Coordinates of C-alpha atoms in Angstrom, one line a residue:
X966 CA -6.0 28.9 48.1
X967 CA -4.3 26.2 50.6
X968 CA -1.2 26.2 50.8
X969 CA -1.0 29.6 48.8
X970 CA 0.9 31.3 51.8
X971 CA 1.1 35.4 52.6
X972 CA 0.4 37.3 49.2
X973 CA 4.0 39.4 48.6
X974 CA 3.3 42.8 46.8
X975 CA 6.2 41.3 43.7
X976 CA 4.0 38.0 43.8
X977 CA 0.5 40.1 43.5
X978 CA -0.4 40.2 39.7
X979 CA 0.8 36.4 39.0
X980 CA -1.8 35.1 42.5
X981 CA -4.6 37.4 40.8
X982 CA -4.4 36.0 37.4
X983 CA -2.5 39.3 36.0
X984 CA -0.1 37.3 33.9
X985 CA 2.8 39.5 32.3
X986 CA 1.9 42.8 34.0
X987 CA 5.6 44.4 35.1
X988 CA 6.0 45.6 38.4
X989 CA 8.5 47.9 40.1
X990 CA 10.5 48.1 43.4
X991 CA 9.6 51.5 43.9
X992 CA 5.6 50.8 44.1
X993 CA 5.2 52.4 40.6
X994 CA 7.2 55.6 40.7
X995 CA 8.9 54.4 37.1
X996 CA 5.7 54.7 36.0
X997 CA 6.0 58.4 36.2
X998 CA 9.6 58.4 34.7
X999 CA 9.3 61.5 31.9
X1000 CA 8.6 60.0 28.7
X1001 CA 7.5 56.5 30.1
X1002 CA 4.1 56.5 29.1
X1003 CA 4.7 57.5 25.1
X1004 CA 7.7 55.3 25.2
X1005 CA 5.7 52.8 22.7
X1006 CA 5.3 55.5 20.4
X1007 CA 8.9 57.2 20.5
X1008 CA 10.5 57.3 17.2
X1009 CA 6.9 56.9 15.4
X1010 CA 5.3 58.6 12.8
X1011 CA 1.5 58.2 13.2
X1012 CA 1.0 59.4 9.3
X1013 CA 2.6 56.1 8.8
X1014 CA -0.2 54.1 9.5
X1015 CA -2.2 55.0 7.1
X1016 CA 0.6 54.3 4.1
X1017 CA 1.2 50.5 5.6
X1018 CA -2.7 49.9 5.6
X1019 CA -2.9 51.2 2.2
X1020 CA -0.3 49.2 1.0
X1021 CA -1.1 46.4 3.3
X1022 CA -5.0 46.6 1.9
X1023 CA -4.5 48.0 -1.5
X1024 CA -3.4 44.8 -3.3
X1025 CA -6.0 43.0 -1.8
X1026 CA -8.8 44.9 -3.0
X1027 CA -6.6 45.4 -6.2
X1028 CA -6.8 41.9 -6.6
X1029 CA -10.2 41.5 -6.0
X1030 CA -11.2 43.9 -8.0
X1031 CA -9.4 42.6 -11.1
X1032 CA -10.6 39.3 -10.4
X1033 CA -14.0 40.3 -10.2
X1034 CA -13.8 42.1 -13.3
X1035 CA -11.8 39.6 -14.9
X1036 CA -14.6 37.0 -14.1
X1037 CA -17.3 39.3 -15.5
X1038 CA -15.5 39.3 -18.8
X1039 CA -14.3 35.9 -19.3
X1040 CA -18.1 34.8 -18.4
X1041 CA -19.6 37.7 -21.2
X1042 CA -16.8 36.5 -23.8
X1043 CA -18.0 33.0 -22.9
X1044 CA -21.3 33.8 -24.2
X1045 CA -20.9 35.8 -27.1
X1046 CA -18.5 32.8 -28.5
X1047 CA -21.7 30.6 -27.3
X1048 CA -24.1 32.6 -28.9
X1049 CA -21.8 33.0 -32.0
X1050 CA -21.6 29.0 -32.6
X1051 CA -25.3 29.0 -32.5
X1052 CA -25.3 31.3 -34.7
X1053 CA -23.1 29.7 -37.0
X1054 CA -24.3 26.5 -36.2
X1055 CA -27.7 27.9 -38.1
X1056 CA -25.9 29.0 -40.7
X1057 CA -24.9 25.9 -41.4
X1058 CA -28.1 23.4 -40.5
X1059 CA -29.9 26.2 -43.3
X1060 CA -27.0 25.8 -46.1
X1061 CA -27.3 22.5 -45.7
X1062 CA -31.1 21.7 -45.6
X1063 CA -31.2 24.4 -49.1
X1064 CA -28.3 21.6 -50.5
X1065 CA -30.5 18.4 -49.5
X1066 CA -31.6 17.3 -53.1
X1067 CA -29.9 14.4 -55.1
X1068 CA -27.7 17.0 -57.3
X1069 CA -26.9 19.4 -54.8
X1070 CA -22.8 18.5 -56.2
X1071 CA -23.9 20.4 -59.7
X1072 CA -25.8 23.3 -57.8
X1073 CA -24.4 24.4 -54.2
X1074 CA -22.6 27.1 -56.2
X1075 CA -25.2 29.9 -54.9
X1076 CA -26.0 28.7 -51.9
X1077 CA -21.7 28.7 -50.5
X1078 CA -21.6 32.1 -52.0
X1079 CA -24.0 33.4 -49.6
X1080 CA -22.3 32.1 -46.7
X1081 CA -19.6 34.5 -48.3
X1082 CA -21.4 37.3 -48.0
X1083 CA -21.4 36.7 -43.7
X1084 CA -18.6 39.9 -42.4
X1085 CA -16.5 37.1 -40.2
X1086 CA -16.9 34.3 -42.9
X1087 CA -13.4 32.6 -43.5
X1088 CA -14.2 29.2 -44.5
X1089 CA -16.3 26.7 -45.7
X1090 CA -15.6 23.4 -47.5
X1091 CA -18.3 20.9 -49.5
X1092 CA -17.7 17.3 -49.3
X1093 CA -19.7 14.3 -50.1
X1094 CA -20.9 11.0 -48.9
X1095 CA -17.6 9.4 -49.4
X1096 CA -15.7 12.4 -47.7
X1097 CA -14.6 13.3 -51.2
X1098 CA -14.2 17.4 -51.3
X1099 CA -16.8 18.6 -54.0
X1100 CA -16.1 22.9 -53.4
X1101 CA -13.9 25.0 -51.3
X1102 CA -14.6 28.8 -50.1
X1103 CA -12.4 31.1 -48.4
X1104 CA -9.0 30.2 -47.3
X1105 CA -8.4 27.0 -45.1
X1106 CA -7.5 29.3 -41.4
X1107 CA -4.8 28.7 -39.4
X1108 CA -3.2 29.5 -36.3
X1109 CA -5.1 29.2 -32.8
X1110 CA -8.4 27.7 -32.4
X1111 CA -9.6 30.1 -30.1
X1112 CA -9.6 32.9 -32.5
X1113 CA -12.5 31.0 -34.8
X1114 CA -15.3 29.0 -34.7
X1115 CA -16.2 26.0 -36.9
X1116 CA -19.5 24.3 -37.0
X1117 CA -20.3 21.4 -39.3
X1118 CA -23.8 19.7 -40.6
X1119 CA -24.6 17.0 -42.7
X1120 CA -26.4 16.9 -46.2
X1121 CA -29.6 15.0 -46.1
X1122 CA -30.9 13.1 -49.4
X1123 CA -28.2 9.9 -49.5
X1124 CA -28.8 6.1 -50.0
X1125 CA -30.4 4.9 -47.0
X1126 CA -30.0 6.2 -43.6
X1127 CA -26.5 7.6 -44.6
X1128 CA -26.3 11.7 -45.6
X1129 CA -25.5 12.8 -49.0
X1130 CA -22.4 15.1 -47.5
X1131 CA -21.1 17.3 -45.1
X1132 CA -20.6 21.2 -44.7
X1133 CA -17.7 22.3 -42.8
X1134 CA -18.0 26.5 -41.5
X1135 CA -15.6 28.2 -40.2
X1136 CA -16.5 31.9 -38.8
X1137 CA -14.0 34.4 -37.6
X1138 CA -13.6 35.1 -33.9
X1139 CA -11.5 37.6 -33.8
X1140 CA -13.9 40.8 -33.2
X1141 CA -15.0 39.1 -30.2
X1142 CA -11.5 38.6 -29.0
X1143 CA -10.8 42.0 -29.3
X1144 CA -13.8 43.0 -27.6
X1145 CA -12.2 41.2 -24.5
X1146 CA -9.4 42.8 -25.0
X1147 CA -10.7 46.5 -25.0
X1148 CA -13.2 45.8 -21.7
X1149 CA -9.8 43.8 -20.4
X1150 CA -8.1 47.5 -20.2
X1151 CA -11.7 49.6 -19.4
X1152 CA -11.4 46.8 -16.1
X1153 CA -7.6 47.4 -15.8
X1154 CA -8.7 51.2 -15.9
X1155 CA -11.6 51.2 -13.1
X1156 CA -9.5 48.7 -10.9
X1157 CA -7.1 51.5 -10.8
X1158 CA -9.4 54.3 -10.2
X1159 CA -10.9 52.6 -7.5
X1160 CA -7.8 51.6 -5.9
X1161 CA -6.6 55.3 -5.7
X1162 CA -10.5 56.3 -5.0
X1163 CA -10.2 53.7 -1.7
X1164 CA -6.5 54.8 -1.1
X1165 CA -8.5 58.7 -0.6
X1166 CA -10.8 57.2 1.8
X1167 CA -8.6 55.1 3.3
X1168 CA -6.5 58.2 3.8
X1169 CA -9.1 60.4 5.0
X1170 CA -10.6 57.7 7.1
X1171 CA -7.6 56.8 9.0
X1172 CA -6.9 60.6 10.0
X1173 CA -10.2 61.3 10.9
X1174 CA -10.9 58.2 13.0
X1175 CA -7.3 56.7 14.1
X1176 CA -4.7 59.0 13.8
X1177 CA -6.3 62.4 15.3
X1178 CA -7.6 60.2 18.7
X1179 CA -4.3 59.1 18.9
X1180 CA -2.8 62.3 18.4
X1181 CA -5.2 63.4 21.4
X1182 CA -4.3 60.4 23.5
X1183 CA -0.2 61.1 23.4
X1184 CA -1.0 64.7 24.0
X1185 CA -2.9 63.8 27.0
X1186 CA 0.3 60.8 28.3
X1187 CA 2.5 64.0 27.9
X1188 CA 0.9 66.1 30.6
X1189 CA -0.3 62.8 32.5
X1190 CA 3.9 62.8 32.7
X1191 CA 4.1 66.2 34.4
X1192 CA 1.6 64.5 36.8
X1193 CA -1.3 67.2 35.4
X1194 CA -4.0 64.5 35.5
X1195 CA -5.4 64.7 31.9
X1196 CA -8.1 62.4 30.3
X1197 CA -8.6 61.9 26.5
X1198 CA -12.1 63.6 25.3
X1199 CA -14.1 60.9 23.4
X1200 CA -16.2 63.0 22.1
X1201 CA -16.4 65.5 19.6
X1202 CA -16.5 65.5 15.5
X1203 CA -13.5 63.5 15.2
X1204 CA -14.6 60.5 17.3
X1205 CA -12.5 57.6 17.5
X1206 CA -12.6 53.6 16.5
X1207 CA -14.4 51.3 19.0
X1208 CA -10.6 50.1 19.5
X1209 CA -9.2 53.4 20.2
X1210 CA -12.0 54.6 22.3
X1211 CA -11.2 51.5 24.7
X1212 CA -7.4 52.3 24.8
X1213 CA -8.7 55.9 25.6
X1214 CA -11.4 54.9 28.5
X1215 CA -8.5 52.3 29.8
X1216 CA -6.3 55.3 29.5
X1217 CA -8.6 57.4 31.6
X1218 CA -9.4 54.9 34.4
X1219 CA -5.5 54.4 34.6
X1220 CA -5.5 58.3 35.0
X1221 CA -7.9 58.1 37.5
X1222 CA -5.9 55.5 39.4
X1223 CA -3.1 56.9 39.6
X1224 CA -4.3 60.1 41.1
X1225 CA -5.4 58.1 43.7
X1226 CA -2.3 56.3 43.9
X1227 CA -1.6 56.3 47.9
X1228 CA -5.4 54.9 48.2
X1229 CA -4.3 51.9 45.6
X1230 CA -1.0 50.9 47.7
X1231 CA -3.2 50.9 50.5
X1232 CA -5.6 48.7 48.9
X1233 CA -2.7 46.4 47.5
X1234 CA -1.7 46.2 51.2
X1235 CA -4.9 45.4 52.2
X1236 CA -5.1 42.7 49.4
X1237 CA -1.9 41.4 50.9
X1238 CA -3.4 41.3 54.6
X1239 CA -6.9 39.8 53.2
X1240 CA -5.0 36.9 51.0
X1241 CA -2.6 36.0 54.0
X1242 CA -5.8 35.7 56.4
X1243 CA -7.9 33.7 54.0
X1244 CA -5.1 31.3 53.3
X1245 CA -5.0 30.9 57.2
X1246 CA -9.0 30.4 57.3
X1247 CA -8.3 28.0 54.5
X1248 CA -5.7 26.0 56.1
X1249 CA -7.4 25.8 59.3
X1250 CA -10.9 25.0 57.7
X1251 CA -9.0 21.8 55.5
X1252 CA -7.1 20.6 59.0
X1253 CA -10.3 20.9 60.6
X1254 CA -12.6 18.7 57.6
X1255 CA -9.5 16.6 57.6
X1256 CA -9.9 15.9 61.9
X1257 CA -13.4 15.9 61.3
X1258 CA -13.1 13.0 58.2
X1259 CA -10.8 11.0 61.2
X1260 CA -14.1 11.5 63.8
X1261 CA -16.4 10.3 61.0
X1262 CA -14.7 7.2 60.3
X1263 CA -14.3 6.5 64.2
X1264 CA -18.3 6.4 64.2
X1265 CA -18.1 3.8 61.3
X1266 CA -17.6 0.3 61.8
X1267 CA -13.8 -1.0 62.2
X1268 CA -11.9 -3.4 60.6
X1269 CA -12.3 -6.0 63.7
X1270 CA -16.0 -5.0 63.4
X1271 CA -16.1 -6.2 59.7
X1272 CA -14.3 -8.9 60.0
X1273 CA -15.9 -10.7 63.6
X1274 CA -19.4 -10.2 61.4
X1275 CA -20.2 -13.5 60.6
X1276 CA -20.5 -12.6 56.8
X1277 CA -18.7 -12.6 53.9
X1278 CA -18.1 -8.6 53.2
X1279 CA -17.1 -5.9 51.1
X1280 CA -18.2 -2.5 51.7
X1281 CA -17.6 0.9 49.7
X1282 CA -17.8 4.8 51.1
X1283 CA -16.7 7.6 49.5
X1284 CA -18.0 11.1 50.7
X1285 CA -18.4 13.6 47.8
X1286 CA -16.0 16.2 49.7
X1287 CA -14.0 15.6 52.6
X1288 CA -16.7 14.4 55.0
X1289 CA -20.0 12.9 53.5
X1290 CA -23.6 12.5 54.8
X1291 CA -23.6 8.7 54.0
X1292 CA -23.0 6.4 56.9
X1293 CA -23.2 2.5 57.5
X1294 CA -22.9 0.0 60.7
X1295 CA -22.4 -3.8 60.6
X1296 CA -22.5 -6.0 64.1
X1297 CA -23.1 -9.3 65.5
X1298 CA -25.4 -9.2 68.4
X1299 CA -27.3 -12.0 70.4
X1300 CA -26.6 -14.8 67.0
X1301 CA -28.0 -12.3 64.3
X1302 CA -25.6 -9.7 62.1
X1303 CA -27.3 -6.3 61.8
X1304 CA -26.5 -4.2 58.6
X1305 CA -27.6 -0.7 58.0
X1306 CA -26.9 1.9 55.6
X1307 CA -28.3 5.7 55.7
X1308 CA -28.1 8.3 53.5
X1309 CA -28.7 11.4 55.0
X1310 CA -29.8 14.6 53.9
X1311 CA -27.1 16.8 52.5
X1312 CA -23.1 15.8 51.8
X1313 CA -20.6 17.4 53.3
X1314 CA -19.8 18.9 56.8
X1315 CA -24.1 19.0 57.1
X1316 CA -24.6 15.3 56.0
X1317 CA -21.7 14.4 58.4
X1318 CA -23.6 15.7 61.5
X1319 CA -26.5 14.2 60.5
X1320 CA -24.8 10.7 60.4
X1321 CA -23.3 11.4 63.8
X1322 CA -27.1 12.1 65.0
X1323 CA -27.8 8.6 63.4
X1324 CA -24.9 6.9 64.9
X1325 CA -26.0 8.0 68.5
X1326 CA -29.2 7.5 68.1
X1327 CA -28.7 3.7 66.3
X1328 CA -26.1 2.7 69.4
X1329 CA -28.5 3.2 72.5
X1330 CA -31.2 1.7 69.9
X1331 CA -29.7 -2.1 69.8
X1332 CA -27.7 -1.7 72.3
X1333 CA -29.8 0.0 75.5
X1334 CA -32.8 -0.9 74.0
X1335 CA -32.0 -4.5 73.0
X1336 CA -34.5 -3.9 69.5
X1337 CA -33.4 -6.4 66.6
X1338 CA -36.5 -6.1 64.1
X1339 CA -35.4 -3.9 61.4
X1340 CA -38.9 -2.3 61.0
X1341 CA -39.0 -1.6 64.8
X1342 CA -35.2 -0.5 64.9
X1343 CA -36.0 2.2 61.6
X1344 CA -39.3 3.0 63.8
X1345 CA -37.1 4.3 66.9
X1346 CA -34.5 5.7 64.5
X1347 CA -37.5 7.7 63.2
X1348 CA -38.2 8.9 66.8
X1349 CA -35.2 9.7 67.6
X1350 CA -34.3 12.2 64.7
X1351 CA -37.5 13.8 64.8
X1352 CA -36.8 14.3 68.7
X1353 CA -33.1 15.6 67.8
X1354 CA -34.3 17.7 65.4
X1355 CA -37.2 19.2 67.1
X1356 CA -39.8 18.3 64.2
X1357 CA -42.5 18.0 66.1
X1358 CA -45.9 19.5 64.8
X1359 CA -46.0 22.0 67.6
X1360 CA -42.1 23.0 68.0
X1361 CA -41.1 25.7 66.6
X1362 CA -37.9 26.2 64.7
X1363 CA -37.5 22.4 63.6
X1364 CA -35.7 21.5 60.3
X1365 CA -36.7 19.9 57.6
X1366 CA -33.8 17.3 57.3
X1367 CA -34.0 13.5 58.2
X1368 CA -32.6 10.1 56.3
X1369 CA -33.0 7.2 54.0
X1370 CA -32.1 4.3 55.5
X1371 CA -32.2 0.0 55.3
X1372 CA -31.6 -2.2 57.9
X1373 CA -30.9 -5.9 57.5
X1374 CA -30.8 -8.6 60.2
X1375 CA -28.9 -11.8 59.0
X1376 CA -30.0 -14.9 61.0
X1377 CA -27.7 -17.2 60.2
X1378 CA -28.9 -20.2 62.5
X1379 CA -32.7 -19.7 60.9
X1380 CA -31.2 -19.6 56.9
X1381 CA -33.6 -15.6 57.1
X1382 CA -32.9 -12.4 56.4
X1383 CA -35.0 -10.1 57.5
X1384 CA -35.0 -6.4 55.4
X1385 CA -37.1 -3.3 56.2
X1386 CA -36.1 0.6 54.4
X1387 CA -37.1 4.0 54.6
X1388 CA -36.4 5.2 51.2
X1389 CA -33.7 2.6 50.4
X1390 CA -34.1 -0.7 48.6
X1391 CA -32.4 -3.9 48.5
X1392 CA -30.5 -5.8 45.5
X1393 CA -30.0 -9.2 46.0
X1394 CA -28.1 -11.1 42.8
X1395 CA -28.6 -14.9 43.0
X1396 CA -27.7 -16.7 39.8
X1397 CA -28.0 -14.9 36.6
X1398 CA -31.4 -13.2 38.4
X1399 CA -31.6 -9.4 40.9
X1400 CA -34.2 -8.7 42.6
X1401 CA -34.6 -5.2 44.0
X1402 CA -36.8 -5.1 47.5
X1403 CA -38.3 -1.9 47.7
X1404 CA -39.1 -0.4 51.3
X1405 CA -41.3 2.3 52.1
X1406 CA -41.4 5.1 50.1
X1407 CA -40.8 8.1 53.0
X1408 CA -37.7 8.6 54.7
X1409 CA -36.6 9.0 58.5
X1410 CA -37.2 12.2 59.7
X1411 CA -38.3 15.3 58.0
X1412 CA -41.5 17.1 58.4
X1413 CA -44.7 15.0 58.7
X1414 CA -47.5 15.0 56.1
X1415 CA -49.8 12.5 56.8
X1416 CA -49.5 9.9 54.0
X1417 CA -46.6 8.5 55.9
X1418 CA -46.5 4.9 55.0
X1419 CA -45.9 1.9 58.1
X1420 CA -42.9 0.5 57.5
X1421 CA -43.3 -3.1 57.1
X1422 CA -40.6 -6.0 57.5
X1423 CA -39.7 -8.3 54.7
X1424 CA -38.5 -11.9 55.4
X1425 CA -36.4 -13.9 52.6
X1426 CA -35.1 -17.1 52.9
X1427 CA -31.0 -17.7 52.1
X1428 CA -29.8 -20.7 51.1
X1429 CA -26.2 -19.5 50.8
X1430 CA -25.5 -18.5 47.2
X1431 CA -27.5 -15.1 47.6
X1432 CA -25.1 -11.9 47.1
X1433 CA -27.0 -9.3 49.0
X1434 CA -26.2 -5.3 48.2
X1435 CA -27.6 -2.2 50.5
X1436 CA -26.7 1.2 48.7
X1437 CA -27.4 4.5 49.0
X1438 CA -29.0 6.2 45.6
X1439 CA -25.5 7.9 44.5
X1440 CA -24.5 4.8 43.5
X1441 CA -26.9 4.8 40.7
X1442 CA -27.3 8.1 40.4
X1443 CA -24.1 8.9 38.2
X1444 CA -23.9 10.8 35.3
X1445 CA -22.3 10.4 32.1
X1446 CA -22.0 8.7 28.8
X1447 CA -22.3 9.8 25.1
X1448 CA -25.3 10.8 26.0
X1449 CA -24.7 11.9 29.4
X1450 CA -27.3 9.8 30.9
X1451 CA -28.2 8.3 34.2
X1452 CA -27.3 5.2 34.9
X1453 CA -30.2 4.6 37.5
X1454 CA -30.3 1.1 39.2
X1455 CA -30.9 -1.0 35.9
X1456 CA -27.1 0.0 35.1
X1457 CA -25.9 -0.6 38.7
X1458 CA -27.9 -4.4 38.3
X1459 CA -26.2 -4.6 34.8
X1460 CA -23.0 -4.4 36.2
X1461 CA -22.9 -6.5 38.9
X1462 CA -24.3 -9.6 37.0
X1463 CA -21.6 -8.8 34.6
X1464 CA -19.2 -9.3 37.5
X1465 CA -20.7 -11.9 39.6
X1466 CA -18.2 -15.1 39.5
X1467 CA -15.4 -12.6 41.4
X1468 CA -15.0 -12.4 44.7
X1469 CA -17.2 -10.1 46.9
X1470 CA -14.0 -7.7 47.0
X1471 CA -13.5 -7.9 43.0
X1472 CA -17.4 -7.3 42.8
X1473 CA -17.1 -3.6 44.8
X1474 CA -13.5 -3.1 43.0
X1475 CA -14.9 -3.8 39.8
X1476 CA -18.7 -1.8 40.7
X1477 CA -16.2 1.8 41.4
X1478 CA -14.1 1.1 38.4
X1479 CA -17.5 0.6 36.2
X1480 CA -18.7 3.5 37.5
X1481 CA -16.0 5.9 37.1
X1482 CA -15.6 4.7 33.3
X1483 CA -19.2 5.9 32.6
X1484 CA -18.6 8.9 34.2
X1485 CA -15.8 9.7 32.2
X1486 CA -14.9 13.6 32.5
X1487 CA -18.2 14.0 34.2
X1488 CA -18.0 15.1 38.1
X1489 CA -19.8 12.2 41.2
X1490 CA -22.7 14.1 42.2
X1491 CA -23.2 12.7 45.9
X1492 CA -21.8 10.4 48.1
X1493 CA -21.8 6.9 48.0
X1494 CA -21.9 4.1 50.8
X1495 CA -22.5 0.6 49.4
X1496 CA -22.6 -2.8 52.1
X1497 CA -22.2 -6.1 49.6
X1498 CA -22.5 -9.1 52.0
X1499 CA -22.8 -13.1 51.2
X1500 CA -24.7 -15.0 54.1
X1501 CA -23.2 -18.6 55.3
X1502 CA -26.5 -20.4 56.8
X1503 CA -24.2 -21.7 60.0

């Protein structure tokens, strides 16, 4: 919406997402123009339809059909030549087992005449162990293979393992081959029944369902052109297609609109009025998070601030919108640097009035009242919010909102750092090592419960080669991977041992880029505020 500027009524339907809808200079009165409405179907005969889907369908279920059929056939032709070799195939293991005697050459003369007597016998030959032909019966067939079927078996009783001949058969396979040809034209004859059977219905179908709604729906855009508001009746024996009946409701809510066409340019008007106004609001609410962004960063520490700290420093904010509920503060005060992130409830424009709370509130603490323990500063940051807030047990109306927050006071002199959090913890990489210093559990802030922990001070000694990070949790708590999984502060700690020979600066650099490549596509779900500082024992 920013930037979008006053809605004009030519620019309406593209704003709204109404790609490709015409419009007209007159507001709609070609709408009206005699004949505008059936212009789509001038010149058309309706009975048509149903002659293009028949011959659009026909072939297809033509085709189908006869394949269909076809398949049936070739499959049942297929078996009756299977069941015929078997057949044969008998014929021939039974010839030759009655032949299986040492002078079966001086006696198969029966025994090939009744393979003879078979109707679609052609052929049979004798030969013996050698290959040598002993008998002949029938005449040797020729021409294609498909139209016979020959079988052969072998004549038991020889020297040895080897047989004492072979019978060759040959049967005729031309009655089944003419059987496939007759059912061929019986499927040839129901494929075209059927077609002219689904051409009917087809026919019938089409008139009852398509072409008589339509007829009723260009009757109805005729009068609707003399402006005599018709609708299209839906109901009735000769009810249309889903299709149809939604061009026909669509038809009659268009009627219905444009009856009340003086109450639609009004509301097109008032569209206008309503987008110009809210890309005003719009504007003014992005110049006003933009001003407020400038204020937030004013409340954070400057460059001068980061760079008179005494440390060696790299720090990294990035609101989740324009303004963010994360907030940090580094200063030297009295000898001792004093580091403190908070994370406070929320992100956006309600997070960043929390941090400016915090930012009060944290000046007059070190600075009016002088406090430089971490646990005691977090203790009178607690006050303070709850007293800003109003969540005391017996005030009415208090929120439930508060912080987590760290604080860390760098001695530099003394070689200590002394660390105390309110739902925040500590990293500290030293070497190929991180340690994680947890604080207490509970926030700043918020409604109490009772099993409020004290918040207790940690002291650890620096010897200088200590990397020391304070972060807010949506650092670690980004989203993404194959798996889209949290990476949680093992893959933060992964991370920055993987870049800890860079600088301080290359380590944050290379922490965002890391972070944003598991991410990938997947959107940052809060802010993030991270202060990465090496202490120099003075």
């Amino acid at each position: 919406m920013r930037g979008a500027g006053p809605l004009r009524r030519g620019d309406a339907p593209t704003d709204l997402g109404l790609t490709e809808v015409p419009t007209t200079r007159d507001g709609g009165a070609d709408t009206m123009r005699p004949g505008a409405l059936r212009g789509a179907a001038r010149g058309r005969n309706l009975d048509g339809l149903a002659h293009t889907l028949f011959l659009r369908l026909s072939p297809v279920i033509a085709a189908l059909v006869l394949l269909t059929q076809v398949a049936i056939a070739w499959v049942n032709y297929g078996d009756q030549i299977r069941i015929e070799g078997e057949r044969a195939q008998m014929m021939a293991d039974m010839t030759a087992r009655a032949l299986s005697r040492p002078d079966w050459t001086a006696s198969y003369g029966p025994s090939l005449q009744a393979l003879g007597l078979d109707p679609t016998f052609r052929f049979a030959v004798l030969r013996d162990g050698t290959g040598s032909v002993v008998a002949r019966l029938g005449e040797e067939p020729r021409g294609r293979n498909f139209e016979r079927v020959q079988v052969s078996a072998e004549i038991a009783g020889g020297a040895g393992d080897r047989p004492a001949g072979s019978l060759t058969l040959v049967l005729s396979a031309e009655g089944l081959r003419a059987n496939a040809e007759k059912q061929f034209v019986m499927v040839l004859g129901a494929s075209l029944v059927l077609i002219l059977a689904f051409a009917l219905a087809l026919r019938l179908a089409v008139r009852r369902h398509v072409l008589a709604p339509l007829d009723r729906l260009l009757t109805a855009m005729g009068r609707v052109e003399r402006k005599d508001w018709a609708v299209v009746d839906l109901a009735g024996s000769r009810r249309p297609s889903r299709e149809i009946a939604d061009i026909s409701a669509a038809f009659n809510r268009m009627v219905e609109g444009l009856k009340s066409g003086d109450e639609a340019r009004h509301l097109l008007a008032e569209l206008e009025r309503t987008h110009g106004q809210l890309a005003e609001a719009n504007g003014l609410v992005m110049e006003s998070l933009g001003y407020a962004r400038r204020i937030q960063q004013a409340v954070l520490p400057g460059p001068d601030a980061l760079r008179h700290s005494g440390l060696d420093l790299a720090v990294l904010w990035e609101p989740l919108h324009v303004v963010g509920g994360d907030y940090f503060w580094v200063e030297e005060i009295d000898g001792v640097t004093i580091v403190v992130v908070a994370d406070c409830t929320g992100h956006g424009v309600p997070g960043a009035f929390l941090t400016l709370i915090v930012a009060t509130a944290l000046d007059r603490i070190l600075h009016d009242r002088g406090l430089r323990e971490p646990d005691a500063i977090l203790g009178a940051l607690d006050e303070a919010v709850r007293g800003r807030l109003r969540q005391a047990a017996d005030e009415a109306g208090g929120s439930d909102d508060g912080l987590d927050c760290g604080v860390c006071v760098v001695d530099r002199s003394a070689g200590t750092l002394h660390f105390a959090g309110a739902g925040l913890a500590l990293t500290v990489l030293s070497g190929d090592a991180v340690t994680r210093i947890k604080g207490r559990r509970h926030g700043l802030g918020y409604r109490l419960t009772g099993r409020e922990e004290v918040i207790a001070e940690k002291v650890l000694p620096l010897d200088g080669t200590e990397t020391v990070f304070l972060m807010t949790d949506g650092v670690s708590d980004q989203m993404g991977g194959a798996s889209r999984r949290l990476l949680g502060h093992r893959g933060v700690a992964e991370i920055l041992l993987r870049h800890r020979n860079l600088p301080l600066a290359g380590q944050v650099a290379a922490l965002e880029r890391d972070l944003a490549a598991h991410r990938g596509s997947e959107p940052r779900r809060d802010d993030m505020a991270l202060v990465a500082f090496r202490p120099v024992r003075t």
